[in-house]
Short mmCIF file of C-alpha atoms in Angstrom, two decimals:
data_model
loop_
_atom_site.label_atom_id
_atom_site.label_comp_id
_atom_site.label_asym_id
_atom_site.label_seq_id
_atom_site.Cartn_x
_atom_site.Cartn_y
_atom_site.Cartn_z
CA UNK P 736 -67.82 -24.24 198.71
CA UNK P 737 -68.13 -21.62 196.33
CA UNK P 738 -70.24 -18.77 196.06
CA UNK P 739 -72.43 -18.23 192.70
CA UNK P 740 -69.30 -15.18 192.22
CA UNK P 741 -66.52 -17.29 192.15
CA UNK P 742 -68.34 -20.03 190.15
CA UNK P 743 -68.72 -17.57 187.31
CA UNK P 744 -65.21 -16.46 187.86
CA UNK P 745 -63.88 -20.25 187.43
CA UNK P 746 -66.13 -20.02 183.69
CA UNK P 747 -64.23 -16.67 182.99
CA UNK P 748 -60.71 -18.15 183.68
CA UNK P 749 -61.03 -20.95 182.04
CA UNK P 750 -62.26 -19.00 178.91
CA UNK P 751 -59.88 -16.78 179.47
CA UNK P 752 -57.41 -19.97 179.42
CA UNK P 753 -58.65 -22.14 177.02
CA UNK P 754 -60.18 -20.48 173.70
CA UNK P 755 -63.92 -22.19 173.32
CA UNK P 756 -64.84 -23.75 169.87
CA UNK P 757 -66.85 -21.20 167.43
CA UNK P 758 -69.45 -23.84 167.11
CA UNK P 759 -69.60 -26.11 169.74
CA UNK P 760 -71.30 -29.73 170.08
CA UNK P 761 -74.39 -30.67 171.54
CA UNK P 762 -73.90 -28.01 173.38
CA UNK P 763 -78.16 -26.26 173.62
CA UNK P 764 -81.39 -28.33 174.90
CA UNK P 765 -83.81 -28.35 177.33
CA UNK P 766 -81.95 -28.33 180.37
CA UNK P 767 -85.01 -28.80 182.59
CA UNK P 768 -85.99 -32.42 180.06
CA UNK P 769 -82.35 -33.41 180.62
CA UNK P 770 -82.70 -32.84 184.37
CA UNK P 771 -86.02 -34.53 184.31
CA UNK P 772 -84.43 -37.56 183.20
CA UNK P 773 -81.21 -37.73 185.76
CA UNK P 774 -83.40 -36.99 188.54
CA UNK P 775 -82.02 -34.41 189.92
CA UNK P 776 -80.92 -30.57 188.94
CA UNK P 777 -77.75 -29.60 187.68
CA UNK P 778 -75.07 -27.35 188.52
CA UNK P 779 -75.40 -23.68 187.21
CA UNK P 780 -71.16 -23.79 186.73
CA UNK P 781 -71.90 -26.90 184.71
CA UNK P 782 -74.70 -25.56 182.53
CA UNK P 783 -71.87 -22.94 181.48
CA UNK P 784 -69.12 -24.78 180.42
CA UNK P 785 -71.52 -26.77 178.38
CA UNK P 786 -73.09 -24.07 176.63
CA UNK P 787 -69.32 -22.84 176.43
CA UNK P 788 -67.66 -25.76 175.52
CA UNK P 789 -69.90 -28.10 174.33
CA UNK P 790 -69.06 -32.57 173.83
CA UNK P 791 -65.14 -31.99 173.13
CA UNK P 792 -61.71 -32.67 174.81
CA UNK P 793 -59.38 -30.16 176.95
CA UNK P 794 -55.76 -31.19 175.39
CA UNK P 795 -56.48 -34.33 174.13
CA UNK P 796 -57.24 -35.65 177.45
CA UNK P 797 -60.10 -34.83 179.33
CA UNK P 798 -63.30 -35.24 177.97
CA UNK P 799 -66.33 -33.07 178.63
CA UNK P 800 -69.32 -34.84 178.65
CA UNK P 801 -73.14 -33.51 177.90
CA UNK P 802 -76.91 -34.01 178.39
CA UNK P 803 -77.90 -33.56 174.41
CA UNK P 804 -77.08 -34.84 171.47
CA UNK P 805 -77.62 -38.59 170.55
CA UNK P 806 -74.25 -39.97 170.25
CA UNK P 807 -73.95 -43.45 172.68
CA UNK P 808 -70.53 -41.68 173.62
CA UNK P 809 -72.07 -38.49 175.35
CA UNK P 810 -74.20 -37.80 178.11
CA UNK P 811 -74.05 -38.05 182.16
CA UNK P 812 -73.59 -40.98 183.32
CA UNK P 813 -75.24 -43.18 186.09
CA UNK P 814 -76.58 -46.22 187.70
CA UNK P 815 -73.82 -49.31 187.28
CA UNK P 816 -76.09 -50.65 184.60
CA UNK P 817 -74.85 -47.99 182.81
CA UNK P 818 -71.09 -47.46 183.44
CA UNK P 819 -68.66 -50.07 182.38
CA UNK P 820 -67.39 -52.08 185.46
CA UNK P 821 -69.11 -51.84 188.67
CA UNK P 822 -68.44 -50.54 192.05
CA UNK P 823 -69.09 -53.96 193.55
CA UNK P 824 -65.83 -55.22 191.86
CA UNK P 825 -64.26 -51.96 193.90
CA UNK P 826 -66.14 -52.25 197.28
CA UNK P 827 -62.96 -51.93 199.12
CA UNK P 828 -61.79 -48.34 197.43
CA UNK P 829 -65.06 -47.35 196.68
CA UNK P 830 -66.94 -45.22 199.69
CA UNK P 831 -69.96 -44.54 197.96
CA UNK P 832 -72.43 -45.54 196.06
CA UNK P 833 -73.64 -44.39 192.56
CA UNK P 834 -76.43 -41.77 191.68
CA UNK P 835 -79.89 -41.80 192.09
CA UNK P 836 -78.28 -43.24 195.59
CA UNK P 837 -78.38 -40.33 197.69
CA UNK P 838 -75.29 -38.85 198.13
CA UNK P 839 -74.17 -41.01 195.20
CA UNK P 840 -71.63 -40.39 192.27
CA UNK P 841 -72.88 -38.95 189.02
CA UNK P 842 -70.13 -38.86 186.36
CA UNK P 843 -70.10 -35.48 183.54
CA UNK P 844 -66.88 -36.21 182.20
CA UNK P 845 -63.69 -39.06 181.44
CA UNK P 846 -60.46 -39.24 180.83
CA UNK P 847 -58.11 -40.42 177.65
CA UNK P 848 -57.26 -43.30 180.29
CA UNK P 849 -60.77 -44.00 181.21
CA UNK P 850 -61.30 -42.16 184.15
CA UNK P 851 -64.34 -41.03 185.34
CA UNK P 852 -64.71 -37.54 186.58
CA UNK P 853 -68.08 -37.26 188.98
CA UNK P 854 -70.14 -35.16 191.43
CA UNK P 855 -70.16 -36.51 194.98
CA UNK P 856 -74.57 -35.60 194.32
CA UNK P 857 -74.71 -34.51 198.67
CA UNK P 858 -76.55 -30.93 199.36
CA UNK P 859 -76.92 -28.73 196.57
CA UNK P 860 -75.91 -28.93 193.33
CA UNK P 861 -73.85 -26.10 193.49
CA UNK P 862 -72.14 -27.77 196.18
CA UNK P 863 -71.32 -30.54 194.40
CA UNK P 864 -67.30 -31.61 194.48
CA UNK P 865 -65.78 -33.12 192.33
CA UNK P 866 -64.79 -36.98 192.42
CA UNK P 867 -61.89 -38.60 190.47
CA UNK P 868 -62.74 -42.40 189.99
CA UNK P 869 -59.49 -43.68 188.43
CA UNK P 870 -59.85 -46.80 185.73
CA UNK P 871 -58.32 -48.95 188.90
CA UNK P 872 -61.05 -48.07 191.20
CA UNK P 873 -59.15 -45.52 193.11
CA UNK P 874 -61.09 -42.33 193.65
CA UNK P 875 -59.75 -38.87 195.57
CA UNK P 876 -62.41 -36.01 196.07
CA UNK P 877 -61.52 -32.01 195.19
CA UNK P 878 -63.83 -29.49 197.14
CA UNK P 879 -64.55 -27.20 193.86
CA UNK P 880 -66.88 -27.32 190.92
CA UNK P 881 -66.73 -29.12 187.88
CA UNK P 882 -65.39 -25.29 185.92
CA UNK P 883 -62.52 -24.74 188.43
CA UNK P 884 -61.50 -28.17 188.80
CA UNK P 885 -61.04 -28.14 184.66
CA UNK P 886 -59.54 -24.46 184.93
CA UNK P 887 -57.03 -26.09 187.72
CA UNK P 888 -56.13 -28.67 185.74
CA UNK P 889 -55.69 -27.06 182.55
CA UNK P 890 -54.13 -24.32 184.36
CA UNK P 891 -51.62 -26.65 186.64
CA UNK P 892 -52.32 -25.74 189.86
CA UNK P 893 -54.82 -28.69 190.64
CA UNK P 894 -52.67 -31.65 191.46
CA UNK P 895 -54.25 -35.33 191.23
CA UNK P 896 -52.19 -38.21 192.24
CA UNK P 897 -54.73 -40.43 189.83
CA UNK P 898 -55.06 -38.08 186.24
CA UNK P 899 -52.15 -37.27 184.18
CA UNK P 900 -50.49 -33.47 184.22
CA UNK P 901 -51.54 -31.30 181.43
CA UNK P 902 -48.29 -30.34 179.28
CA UNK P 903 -47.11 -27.32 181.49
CA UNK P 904 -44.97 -26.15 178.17
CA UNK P 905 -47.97 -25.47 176.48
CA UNK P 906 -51.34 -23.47 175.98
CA UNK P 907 -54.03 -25.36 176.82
CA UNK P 908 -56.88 -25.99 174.24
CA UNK P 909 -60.40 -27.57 173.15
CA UNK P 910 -61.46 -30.03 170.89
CA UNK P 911 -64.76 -30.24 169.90
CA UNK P 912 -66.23 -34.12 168.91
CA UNK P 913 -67.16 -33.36 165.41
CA UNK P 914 -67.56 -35.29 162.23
CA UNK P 915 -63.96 -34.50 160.51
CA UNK P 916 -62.42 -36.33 157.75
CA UNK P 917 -58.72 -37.59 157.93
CA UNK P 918 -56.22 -37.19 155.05
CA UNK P 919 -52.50 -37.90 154.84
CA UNK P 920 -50.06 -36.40 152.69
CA UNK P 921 -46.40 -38.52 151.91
CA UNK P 922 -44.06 -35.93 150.41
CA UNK P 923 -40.78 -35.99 148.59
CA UNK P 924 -37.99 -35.07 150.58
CA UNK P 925 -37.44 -31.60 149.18
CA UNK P 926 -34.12 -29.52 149.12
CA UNK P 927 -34.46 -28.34 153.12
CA UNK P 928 -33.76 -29.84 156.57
CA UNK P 929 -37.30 -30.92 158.52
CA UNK P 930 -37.02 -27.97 160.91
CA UNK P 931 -37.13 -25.94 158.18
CA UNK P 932 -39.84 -27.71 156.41
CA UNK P 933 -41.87 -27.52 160.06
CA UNK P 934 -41.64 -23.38 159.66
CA UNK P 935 -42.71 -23.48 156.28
CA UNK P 936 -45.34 -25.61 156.79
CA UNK P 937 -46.85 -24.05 159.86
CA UNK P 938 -45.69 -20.40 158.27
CA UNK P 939 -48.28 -21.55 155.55
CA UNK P 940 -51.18 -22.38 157.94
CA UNK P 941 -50.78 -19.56 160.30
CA UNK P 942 -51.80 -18.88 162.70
CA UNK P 943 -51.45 -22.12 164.58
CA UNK P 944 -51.04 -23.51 168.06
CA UNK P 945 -48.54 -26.35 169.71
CA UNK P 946 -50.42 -29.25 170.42
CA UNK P 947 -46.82 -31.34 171.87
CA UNK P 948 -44.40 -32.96 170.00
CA UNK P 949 -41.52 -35.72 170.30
CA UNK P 950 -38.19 -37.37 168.58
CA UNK P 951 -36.73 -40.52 168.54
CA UNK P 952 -33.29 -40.89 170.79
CA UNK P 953 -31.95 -41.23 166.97
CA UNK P 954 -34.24 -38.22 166.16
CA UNK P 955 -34.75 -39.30 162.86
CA UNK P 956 -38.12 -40.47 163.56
CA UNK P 957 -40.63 -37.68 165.82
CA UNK P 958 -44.15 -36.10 165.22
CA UNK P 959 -45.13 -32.52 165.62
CA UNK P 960 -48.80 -31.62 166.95
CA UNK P 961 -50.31 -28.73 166.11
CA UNK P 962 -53.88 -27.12 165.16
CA UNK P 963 -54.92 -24.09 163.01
CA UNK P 964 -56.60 -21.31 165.50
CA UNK P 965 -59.24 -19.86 162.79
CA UNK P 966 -60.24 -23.02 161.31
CA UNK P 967 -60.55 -25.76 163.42
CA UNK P 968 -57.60 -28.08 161.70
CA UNK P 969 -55.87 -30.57 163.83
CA UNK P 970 -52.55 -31.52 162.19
CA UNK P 971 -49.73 -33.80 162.64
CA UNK P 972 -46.19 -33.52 160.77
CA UNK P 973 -43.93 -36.36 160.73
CA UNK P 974 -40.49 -36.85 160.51
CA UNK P 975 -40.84 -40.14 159.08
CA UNK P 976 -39.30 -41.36 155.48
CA UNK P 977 -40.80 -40.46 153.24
CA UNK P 978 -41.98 -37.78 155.74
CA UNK P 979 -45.79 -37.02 155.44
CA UNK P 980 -48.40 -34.42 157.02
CA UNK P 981 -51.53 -35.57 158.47
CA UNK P 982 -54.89 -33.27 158.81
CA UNK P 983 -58.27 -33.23 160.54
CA UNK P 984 -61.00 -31.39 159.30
CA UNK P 985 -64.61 -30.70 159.16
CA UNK P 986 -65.86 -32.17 155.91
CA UNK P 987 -67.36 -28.51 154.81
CA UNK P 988 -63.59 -27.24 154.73
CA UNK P 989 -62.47 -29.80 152.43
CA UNK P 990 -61.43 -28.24 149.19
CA UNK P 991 -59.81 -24.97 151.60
CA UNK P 992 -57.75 -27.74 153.26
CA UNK P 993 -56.62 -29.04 150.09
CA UNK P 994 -55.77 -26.12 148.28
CA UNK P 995 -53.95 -25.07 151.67
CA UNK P 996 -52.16 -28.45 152.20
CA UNK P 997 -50.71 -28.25 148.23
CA UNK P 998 -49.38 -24.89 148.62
CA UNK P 999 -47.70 -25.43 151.96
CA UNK P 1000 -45.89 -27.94 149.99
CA UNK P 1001 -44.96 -26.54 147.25
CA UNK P 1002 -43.77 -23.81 149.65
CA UNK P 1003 -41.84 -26.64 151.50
CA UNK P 1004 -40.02 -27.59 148.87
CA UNK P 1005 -41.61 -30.94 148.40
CA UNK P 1006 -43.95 -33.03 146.38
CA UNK P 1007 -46.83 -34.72 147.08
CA UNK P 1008 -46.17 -38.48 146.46
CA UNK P 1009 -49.47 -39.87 147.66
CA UNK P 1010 -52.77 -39.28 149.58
CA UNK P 1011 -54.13 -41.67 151.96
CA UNK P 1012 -56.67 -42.16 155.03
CA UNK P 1013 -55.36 -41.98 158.43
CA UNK P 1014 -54.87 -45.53 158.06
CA UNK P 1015 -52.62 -45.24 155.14
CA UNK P 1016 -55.37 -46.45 152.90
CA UNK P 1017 -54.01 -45.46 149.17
CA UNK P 1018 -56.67 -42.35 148.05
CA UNK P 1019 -56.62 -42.06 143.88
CA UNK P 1020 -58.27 -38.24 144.53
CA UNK P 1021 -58.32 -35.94 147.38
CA UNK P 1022 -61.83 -36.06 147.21
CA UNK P 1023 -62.49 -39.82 147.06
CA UNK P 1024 -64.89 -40.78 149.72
CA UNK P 1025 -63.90 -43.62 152.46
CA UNK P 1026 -66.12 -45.42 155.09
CA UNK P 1027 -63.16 -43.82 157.50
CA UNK P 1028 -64.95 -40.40 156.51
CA UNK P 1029 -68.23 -41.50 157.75
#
């Protein structure tokens, strides 16, 4: 197991890798309250990637899980009482037993495909390896910390036969679970092709980052994911008719976001035909608040 070097040295790739959120989530407490309450101490590689990283997701995928905050979403997980399904139902693939148990699982973080990710809690916490428990009750144990097992698979070059690959095409990256508000913007077509409306649009919001993309076999129908590096704005552009572009956003940013979202079309060529919610609920104003916003 690793040394307290190479633990920091996991921490520094995977900053390194995957840029950290200015202001991350429920990210500072009282450690030794938290620890207090689990029963047991922490790992130090741990304490670091959540002072780091904070409650968020690495590529839309795996979630990062903390001891603060109050939402019923975060926070370590244990004792079946508290996880949804039980080992019992598993007791065939499932060798061991579930923290305060000694030597029992303790789960810091899940999957998109609700997966748990766990310490196997035997020796010292520092010791701790990690534990995939898949949704199906299928589990497979990686001797490394919690830090390098992200940075491996982030980085891919830590292969699980249970999680998903992380898009190897791509830069890795870091959402943090904050309050945002949705909007959606249906445009006019506009005198351009959609490639060229994709440049404009993404020319306008610059700098930004991939975030994956796809196209129907027809490819007139597709999606194009991408986020804003300064600000925090997660964005989707569709291909769709009438095509529309959809945005993310922390509610402080709101009137940047729309003057930024007007421009790029106007620069696009296009006009705005409508504003909704995410769930394409008709918005008379930009501004017009929506239980969706809450």
């Amino acid at each position: 197991m690793a040394d307290s070097k190479t633990t920091a040295t996991a921490c520094d790739r995977l900053v390194e890798l995957v840029v950290p959120p200015a202001e991350p989530v429920d990210a500072h407490g009282d450690w030794t309250a938290a620890e207090t309450t689990i029963g047991t101490r922490l790992p130090s590689d741990y304490k670091r990637l959540v002072e780091t990283y904070g409650w968020g997701e690495f590529c839309d995928f795996l979630y990062l899980r903390t001891p603060f905050g109050t939402s019923k979403h975060n926070g370590i997980e244990w004792q079946s009482a508290r996880l949804t399904g039980s080992p019992e139902r598993d007791r065939d693939r499932y060798p061991h037993p579930l923290h305060p148990a000694p030597g029992g699982l303790l789960v810091w973080g899940t999957t998109m495909d609700a997966d748990r990710l766990c310490w196997l809690t035997s020796g010292s916490p520092d010791d701790w390896p990690v534990v995939v428990w898949s949704s199906e009750g299928w589990y497979e144990t990686h001797p490394m910390r919690a830090a390098a097992f992200i940075e491996g698979w982030a980085g891919g070059h830590v292969n699980s036969r249970l999680l998903m690959d992380a898009e190897p095409d791509l830069v890795p990256w870091f959402n943090a679970f904050r309050p945002r508000i949705h909007r959606c913007l249906r445009l006019s077509e506009g005198p351009t092709d959609h490639p060229e409306r994709l440049r404009r649009l993404r020319e306008a919001l610059a700098p930004t980052t991939d975030r994956g993309s796809w196209r129907s076999a027809s490819d007139e129908t597709g999606q194009d994911h991408f986020a804003t590096v300064d600000t925090d704005w997660l964005l989707t552009y569709d291909a769709s008719r009438p095509h529309q572009i959809r945005i993310g956003f922390p509610p402080e940013d709101s009137e940047q976001v729309r003057q930024c979202l007007f421009a790029a079309a106007q620069l696009m060529g296009c006009e705005v035909l409508q504003i909704t919610t995410a769930a394409g609920r008709f918005l008379p104003t930009w501004d017009t608040a929506t239980d969706e916003d809450e």
